[in-house]
Short mmCIF file of C-alpha atoms and ligand atoms in Angstrom, two decimals:
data_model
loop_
_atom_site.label_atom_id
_atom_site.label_comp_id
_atom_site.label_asym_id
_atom_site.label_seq_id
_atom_site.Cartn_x
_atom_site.Cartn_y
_atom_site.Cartn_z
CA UNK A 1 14.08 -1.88 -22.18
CA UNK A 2 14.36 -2.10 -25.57
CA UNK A 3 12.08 0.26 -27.21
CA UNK A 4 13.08 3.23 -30.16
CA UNK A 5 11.54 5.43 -27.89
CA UNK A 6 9.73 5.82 -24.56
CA UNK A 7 7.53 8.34 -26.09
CA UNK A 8 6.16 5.13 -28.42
CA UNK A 9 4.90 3.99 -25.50
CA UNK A 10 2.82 6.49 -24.64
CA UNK A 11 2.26 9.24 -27.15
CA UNK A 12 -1.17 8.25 -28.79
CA UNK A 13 -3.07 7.29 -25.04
CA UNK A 14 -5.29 9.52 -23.18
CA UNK A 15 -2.52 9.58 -20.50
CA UNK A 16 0.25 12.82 -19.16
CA UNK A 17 3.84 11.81 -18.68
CA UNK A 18 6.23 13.13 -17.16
CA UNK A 19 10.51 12.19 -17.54
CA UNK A 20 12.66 12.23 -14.70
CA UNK A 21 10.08 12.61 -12.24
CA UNK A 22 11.19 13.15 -8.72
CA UNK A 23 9.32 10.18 -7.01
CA UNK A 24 10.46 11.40 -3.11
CA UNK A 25 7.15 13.67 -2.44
CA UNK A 26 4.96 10.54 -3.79
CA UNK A 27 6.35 8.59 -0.59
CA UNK A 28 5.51 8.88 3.12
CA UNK A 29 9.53 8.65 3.77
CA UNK A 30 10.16 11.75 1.62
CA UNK A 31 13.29 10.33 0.37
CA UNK A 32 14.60 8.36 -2.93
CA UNK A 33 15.22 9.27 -6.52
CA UNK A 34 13.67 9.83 -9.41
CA UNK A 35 10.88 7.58 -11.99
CA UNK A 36 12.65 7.64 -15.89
CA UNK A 37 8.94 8.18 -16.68
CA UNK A 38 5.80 8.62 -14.38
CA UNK A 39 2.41 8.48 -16.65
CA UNK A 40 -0.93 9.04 -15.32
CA UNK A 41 -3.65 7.26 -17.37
CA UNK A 42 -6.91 9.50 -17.61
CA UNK A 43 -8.67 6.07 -18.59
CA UNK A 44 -8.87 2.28 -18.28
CA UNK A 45 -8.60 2.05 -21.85
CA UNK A 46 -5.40 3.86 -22.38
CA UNK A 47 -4.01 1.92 -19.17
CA UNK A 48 -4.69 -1.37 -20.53
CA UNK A 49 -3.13 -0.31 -23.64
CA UNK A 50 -0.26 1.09 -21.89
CA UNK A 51 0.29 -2.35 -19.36
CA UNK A 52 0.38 -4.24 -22.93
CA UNK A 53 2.92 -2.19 -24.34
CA UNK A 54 5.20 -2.66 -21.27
CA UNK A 55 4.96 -6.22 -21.39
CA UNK A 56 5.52 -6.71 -25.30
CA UNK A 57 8.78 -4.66 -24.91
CA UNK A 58 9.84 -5.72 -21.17
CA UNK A 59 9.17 -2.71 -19.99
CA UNK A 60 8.87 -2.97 -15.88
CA UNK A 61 5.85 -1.06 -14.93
CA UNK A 62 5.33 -0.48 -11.27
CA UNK A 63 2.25 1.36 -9.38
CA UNK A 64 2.65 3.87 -7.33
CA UNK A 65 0.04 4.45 -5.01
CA UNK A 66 -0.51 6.34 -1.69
CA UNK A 67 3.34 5.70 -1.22
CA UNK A 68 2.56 4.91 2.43
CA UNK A 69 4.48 1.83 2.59
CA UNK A 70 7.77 2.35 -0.10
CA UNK A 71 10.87 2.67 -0.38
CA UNK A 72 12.46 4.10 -3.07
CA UNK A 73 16.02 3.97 -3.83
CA UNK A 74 18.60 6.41 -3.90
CA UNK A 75 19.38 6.10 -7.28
CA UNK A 76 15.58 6.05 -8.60
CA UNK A 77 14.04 3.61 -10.96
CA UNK A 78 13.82 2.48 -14.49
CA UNK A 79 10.73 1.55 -17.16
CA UNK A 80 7.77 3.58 -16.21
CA UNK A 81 6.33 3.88 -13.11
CA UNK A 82 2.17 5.04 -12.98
CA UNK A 83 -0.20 6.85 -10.98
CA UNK A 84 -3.56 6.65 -10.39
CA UNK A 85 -4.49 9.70 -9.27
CA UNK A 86 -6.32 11.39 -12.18
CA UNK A 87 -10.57 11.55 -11.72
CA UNK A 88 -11.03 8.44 -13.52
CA UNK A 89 -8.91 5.83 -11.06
CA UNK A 90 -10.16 8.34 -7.62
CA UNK A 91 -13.75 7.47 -8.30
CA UNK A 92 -16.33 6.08 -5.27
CA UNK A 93 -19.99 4.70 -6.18
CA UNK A 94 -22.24 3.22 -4.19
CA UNK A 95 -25.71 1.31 -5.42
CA UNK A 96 -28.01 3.81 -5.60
CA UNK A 97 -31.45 1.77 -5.65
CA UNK A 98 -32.41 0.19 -2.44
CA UNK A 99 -30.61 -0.31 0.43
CA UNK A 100 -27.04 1.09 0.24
CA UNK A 101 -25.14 -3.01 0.30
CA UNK A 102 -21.67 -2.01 -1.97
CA UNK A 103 -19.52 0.59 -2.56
CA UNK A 104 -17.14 0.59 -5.11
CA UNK A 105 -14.15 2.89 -5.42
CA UNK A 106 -11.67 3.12 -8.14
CA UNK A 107 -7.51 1.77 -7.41
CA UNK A 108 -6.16 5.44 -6.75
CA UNK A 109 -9.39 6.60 -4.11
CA UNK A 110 -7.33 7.08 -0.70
CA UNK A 111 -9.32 4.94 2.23
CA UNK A 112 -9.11 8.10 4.68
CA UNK A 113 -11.45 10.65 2.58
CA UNK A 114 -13.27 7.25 1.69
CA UNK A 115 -13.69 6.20 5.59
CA UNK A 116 -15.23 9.60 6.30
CA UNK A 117 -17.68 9.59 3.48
CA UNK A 118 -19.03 6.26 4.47
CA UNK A 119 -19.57 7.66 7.97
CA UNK A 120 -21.68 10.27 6.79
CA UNK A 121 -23.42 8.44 4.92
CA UNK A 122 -24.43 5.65 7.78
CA UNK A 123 -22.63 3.08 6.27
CA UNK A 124 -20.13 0.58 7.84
CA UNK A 125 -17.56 -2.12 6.02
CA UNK A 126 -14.09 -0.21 6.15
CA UNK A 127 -13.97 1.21 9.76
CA UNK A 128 -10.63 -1.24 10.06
CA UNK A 129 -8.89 1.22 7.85
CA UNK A 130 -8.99 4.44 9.85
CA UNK A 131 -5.76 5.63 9.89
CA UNK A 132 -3.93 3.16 7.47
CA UNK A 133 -2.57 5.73 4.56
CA UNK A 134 -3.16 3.86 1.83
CA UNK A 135 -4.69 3.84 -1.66
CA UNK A 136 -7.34 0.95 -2.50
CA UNK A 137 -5.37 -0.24 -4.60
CA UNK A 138 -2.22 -0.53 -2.48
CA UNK A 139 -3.97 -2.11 0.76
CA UNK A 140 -6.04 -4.93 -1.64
CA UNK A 141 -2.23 -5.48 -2.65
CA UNK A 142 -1.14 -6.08 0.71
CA UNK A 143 -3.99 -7.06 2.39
CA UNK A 144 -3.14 -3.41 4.44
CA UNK A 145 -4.86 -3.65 8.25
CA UNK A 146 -4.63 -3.81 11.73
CA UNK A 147 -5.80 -4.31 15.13
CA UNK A 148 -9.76 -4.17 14.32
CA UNK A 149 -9.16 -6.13 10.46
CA UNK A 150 -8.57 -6.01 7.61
CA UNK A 151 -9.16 -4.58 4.21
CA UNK A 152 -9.85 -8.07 2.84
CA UNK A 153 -12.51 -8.65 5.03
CA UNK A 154 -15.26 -6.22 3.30
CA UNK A 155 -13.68 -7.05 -0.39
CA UNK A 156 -16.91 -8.03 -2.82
CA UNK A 157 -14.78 -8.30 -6.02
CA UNK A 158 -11.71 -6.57 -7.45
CA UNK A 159 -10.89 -5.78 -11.56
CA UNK A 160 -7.59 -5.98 -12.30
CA UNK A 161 -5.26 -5.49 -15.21
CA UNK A 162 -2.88 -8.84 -15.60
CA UNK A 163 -0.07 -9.57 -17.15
CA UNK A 164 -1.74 -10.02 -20.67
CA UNK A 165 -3.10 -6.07 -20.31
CA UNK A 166 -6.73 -7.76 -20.15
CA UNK A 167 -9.33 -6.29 -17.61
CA UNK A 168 -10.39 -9.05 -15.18
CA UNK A 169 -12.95 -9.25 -12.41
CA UNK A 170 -12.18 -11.84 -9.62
CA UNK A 171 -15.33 -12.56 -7.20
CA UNK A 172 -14.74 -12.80 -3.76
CA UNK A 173 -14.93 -16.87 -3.67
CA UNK A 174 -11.84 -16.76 -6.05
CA UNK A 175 -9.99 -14.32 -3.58
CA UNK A 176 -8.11 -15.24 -0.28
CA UNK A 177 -6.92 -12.20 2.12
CA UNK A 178 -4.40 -13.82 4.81
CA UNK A 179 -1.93 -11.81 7.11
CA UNK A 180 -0.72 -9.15 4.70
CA UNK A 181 -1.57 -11.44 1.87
CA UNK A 182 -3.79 -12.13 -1.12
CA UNK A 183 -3.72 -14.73 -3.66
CA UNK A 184 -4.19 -11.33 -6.51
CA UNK A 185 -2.50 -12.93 -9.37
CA UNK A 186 0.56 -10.24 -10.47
CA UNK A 187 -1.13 -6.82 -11.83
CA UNK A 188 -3.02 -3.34 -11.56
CA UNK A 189 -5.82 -2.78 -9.55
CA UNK A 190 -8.61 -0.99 -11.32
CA UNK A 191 -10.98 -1.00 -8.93
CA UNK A 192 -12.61 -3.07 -6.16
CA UNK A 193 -15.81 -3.75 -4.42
CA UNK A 194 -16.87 -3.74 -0.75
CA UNK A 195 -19.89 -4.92 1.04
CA UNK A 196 -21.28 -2.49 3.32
CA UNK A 197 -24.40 -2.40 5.62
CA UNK A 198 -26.25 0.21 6.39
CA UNK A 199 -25.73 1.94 10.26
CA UNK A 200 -25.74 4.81 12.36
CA UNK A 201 -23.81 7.93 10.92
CA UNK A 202 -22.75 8.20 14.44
CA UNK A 203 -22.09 5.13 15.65
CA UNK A 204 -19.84 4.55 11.92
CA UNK A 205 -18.32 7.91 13.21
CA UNK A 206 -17.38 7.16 16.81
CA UNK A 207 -15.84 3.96 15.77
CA UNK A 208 -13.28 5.57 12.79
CA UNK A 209 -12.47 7.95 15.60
CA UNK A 210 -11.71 5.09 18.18
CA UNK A 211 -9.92 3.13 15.80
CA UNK A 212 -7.94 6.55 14.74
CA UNK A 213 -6.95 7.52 18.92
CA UNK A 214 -6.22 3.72 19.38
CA UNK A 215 -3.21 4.07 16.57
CA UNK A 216 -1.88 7.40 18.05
CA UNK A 217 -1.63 6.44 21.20
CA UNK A 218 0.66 3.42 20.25
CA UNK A 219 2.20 4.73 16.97
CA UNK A 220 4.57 7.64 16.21
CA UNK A 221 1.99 9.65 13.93
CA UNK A 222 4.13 12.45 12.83
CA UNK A 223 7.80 11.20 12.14
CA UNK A 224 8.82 10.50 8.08
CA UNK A 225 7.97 7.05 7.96
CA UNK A 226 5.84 4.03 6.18
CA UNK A 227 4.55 2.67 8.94
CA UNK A 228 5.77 -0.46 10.47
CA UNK A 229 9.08 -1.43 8.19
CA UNK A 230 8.75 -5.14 8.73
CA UNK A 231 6.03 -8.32 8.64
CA UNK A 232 4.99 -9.72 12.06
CA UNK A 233 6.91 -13.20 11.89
CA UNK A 234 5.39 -16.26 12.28
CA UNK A 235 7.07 -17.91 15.47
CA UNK A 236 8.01 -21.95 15.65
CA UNK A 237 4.69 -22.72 17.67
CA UNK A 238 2.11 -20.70 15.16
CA UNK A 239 1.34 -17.54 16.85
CA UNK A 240 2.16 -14.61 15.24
CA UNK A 241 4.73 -11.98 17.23
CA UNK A 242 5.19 -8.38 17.22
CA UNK A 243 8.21 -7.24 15.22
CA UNK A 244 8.09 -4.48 17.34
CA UNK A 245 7.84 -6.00 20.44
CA UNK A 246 11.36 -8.30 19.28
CA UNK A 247 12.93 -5.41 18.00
CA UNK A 248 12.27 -3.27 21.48
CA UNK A 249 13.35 -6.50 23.18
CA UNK A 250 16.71 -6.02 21.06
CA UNK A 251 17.61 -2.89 22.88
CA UNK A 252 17.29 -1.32 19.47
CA UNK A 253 14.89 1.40 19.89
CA UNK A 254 16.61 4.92 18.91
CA UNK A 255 19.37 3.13 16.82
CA UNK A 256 21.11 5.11 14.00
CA UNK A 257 22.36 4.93 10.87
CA UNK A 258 23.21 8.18 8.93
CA UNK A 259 19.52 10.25 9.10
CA UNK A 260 17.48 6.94 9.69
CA UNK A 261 16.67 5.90 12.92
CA UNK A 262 14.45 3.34 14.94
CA UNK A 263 11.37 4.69 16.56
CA UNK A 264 11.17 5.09 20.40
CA UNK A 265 7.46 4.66 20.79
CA UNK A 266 6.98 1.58 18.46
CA UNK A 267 9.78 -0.57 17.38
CA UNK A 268 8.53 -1.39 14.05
CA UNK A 269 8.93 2.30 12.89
CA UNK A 270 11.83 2.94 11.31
CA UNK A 271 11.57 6.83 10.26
CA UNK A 272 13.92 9.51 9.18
CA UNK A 273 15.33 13.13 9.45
CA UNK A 274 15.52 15.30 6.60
CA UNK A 275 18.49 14.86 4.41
CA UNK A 276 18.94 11.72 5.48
CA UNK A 277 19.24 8.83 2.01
CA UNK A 278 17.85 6.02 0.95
CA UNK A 279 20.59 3.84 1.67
CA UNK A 280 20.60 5.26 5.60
CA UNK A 281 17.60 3.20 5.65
CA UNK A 282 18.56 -0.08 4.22
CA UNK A 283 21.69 -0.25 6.48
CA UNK A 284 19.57 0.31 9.08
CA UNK A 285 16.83 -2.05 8.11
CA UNK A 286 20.12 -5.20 7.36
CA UNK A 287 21.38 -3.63 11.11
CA UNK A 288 17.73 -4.38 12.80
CA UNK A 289 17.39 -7.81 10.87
CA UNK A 290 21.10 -9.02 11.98
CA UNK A 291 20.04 -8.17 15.87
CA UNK A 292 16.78 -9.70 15.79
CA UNK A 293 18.09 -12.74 13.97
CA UNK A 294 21.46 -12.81 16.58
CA UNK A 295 19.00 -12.22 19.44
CA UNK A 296 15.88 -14.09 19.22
CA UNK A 297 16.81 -16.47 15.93
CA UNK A 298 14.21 -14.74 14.17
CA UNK A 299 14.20 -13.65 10.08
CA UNK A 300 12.17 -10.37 9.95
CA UNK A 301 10.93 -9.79 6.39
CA UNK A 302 10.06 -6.38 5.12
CA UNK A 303 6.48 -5.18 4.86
CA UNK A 304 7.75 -2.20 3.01
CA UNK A 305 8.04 -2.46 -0.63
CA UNK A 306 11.70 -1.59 -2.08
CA UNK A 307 11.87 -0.25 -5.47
CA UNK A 308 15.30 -0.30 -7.39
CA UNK A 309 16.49 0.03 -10.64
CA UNK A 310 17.29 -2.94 -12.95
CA UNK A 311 14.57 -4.73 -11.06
CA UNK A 312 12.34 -7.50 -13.39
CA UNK A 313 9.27 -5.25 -12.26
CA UNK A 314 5.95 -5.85 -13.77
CA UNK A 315 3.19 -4.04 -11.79
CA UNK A 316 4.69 -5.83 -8.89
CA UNK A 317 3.08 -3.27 -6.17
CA UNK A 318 1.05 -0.74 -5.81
CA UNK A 319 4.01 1.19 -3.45
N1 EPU B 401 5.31 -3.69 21.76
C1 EPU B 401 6.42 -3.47 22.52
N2 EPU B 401 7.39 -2.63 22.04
C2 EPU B 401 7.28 -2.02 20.82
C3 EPU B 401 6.12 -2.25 20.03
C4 EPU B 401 5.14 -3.10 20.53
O1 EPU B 401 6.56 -4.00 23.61
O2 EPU B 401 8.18 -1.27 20.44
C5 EPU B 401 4.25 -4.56 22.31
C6 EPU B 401 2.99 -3.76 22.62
O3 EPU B 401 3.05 -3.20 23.88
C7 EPU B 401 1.91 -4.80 22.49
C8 EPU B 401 2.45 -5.74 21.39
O4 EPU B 401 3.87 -5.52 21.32
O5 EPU B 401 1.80 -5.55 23.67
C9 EPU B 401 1.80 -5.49 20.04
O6 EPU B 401 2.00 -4.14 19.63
P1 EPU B 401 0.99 -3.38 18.65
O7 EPU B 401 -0.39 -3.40 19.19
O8 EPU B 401 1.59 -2.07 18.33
O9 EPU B 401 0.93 -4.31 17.38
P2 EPU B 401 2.04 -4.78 16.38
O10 EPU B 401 1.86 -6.25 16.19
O11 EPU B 401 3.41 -4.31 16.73
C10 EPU B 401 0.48 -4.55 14.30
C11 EPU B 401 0.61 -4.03 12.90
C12 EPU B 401 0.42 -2.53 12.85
C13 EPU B 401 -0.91 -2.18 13.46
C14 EPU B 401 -0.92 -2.68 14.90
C15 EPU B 401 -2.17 -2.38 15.68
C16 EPU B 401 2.18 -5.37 11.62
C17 EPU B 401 3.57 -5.47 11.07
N3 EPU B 401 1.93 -4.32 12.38
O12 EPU B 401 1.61 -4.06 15.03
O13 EPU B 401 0.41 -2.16 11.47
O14 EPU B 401 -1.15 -0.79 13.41
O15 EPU B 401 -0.74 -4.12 14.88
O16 EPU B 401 -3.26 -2.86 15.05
O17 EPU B 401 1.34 -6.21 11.33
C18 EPU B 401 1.61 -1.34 9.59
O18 EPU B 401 1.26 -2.37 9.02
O19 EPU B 401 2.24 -0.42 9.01
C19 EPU B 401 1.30 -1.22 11.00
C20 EPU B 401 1.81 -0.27 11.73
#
């Protein structure tokens, strides 16, 4: 980063900063250092302005969402690092002539407060969520689902902030959601649109609540973790496998390293004890990807998102 001064970057925005920001309480692992500078834009405007600035001076500039599915290392991370969580970037509107038929909610709205509004409301598109942590913005990164589908399948249009600074809308014919995947060019989600019908407030209700008891009694719900660590691999003959299912297979559930551990209800959970670091987990993560490979000849990738320092970062993830 080559700037005179961080505050440059900043100073004249609508926007609060903070230096040396502790980033561990932002993250569902509760571990991992600290942001140089974490800056919360109160507007689009001064967000734009900000993603410009970052680029003109290669500054890396990564989004921190619901922090459900990152990693965070040790040793924190450089550039600046931004949050969405102020009013502006939390909003949810539906159409509010006629029939209810989109809702729109802003990059830093969580999907569980969202889930339950739309139930109350009688209106069904984002059921699949229920009880996926994750901020709008981070699941249209990812494509976040599960079992009953996922976030892509409801998406109407999403705005986004690319690597020029410039606010862009991309329609859902210009958009493809695959398995954890989206063809979102590099950038910030601002917000993004969802088509919803109209249905039964209790039938919308009794599904989120299926959905929710289906996860808990197959997940670990309560140990310090991001979910499942690593992608479902795609196997020689097309289908896609369980991670968790290759990793039980292993022999590797319960496995230690330092405070980090493997999950004994799901293999794909790889959680940790207080205290425990941020490089606990990544030995343990290199420890689970040398068994699986050594016994099933299978690369398991990470689904997690690993942020380190001296990292070419430009709003690479919304973590
Ligand atoms: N299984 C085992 N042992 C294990 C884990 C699973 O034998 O330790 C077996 C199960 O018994 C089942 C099969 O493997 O027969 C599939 O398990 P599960 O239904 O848990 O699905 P998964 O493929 O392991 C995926 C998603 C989860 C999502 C579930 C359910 C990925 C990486 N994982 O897991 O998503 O909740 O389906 O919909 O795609 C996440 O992304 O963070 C996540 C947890």
């Amino acid at each position: 980063m080559t700037v005179a001064s961080p505050a440059s970057l900043y100073s004249d925005l609508d926007v609060s900063a903070e230096t040396n920001a502790p980033l561990a309480a932002h993250t569902w692992f509760g571990i991992g250092g600290h942001a140089d500078l974490l800056i919360r834009p109160n507007t689009i405007a001064a967000l734009e302005t900000l993603a410009r600035r970052c680029r003109r001076d290669e500054i890396p500039l990564r989004v921190l969402g619901s922090g459900a599915n990152l990693l965070v290392d040790d040793e924190g991370v450089d550039g600046v690092v931004v949050k969405l969580d102020t009013p502006a970037f939390r909003a949810i509107e539906w159409n509010d002539q006629g029939r209810v038929e989109r809702m729109r909610a802003f990059g830093g709205a969580q999907f569980e407060p969202l889930i339950h509004e739309c139930s109350r409301r009688g209106l069904s598109g984002v059921e699949q969520m229920a009880g996926i942590p994750s901020s709008v913005g981070g699941a249209i990164r990812m494509n976040a689902g599960g079992k009953f589908g996922s976030v892509g399948d409801a998406v109407d249009a999403v705005a986004l902030i690319g690597l020029d600074g410039a606010l862009r809308v991309y329609t859902r014919d210009e958009l493809s959601f695959e398995y954890r995947r989206t063809n979102l060019p590099p950038g910030i989600v601002v917000w993004a649109s969802f088509r919803m019908r109209e249905d039964d407030p209790v039938q919308c209700r009794q599904r989120v609540v299926e959905y929710f008891r289906y996860k808990r009694s197959t997940q670990p719900m309560s140990a310090s973790s991001a979910g499942c660590m690593f992608r479902n691999p795609l196997l020689a003959d097309g289908r896609r496998e369980s991670a968790g299912r290759l990793i039980d297979l292993a022999g590797l559930k319960g496995t230690e390293v330092g405070g980090a551990f493997v999950s004994k209800e799901h293999g794909n959970f790889l959680a940790v004890n207080p205290g425990a670091s941020t490089d606990d987990l990544r030995r343990l993560v290199e420890l689970v990807q040398d068994r699986v490979r050594s016994a099933h000849g299978v690369e398991l990738e990470t689904e997690v998102v690993f942020w380190r320092r001296g990292e070419p970062a430009w709003a690479v993830s919304h973590g």
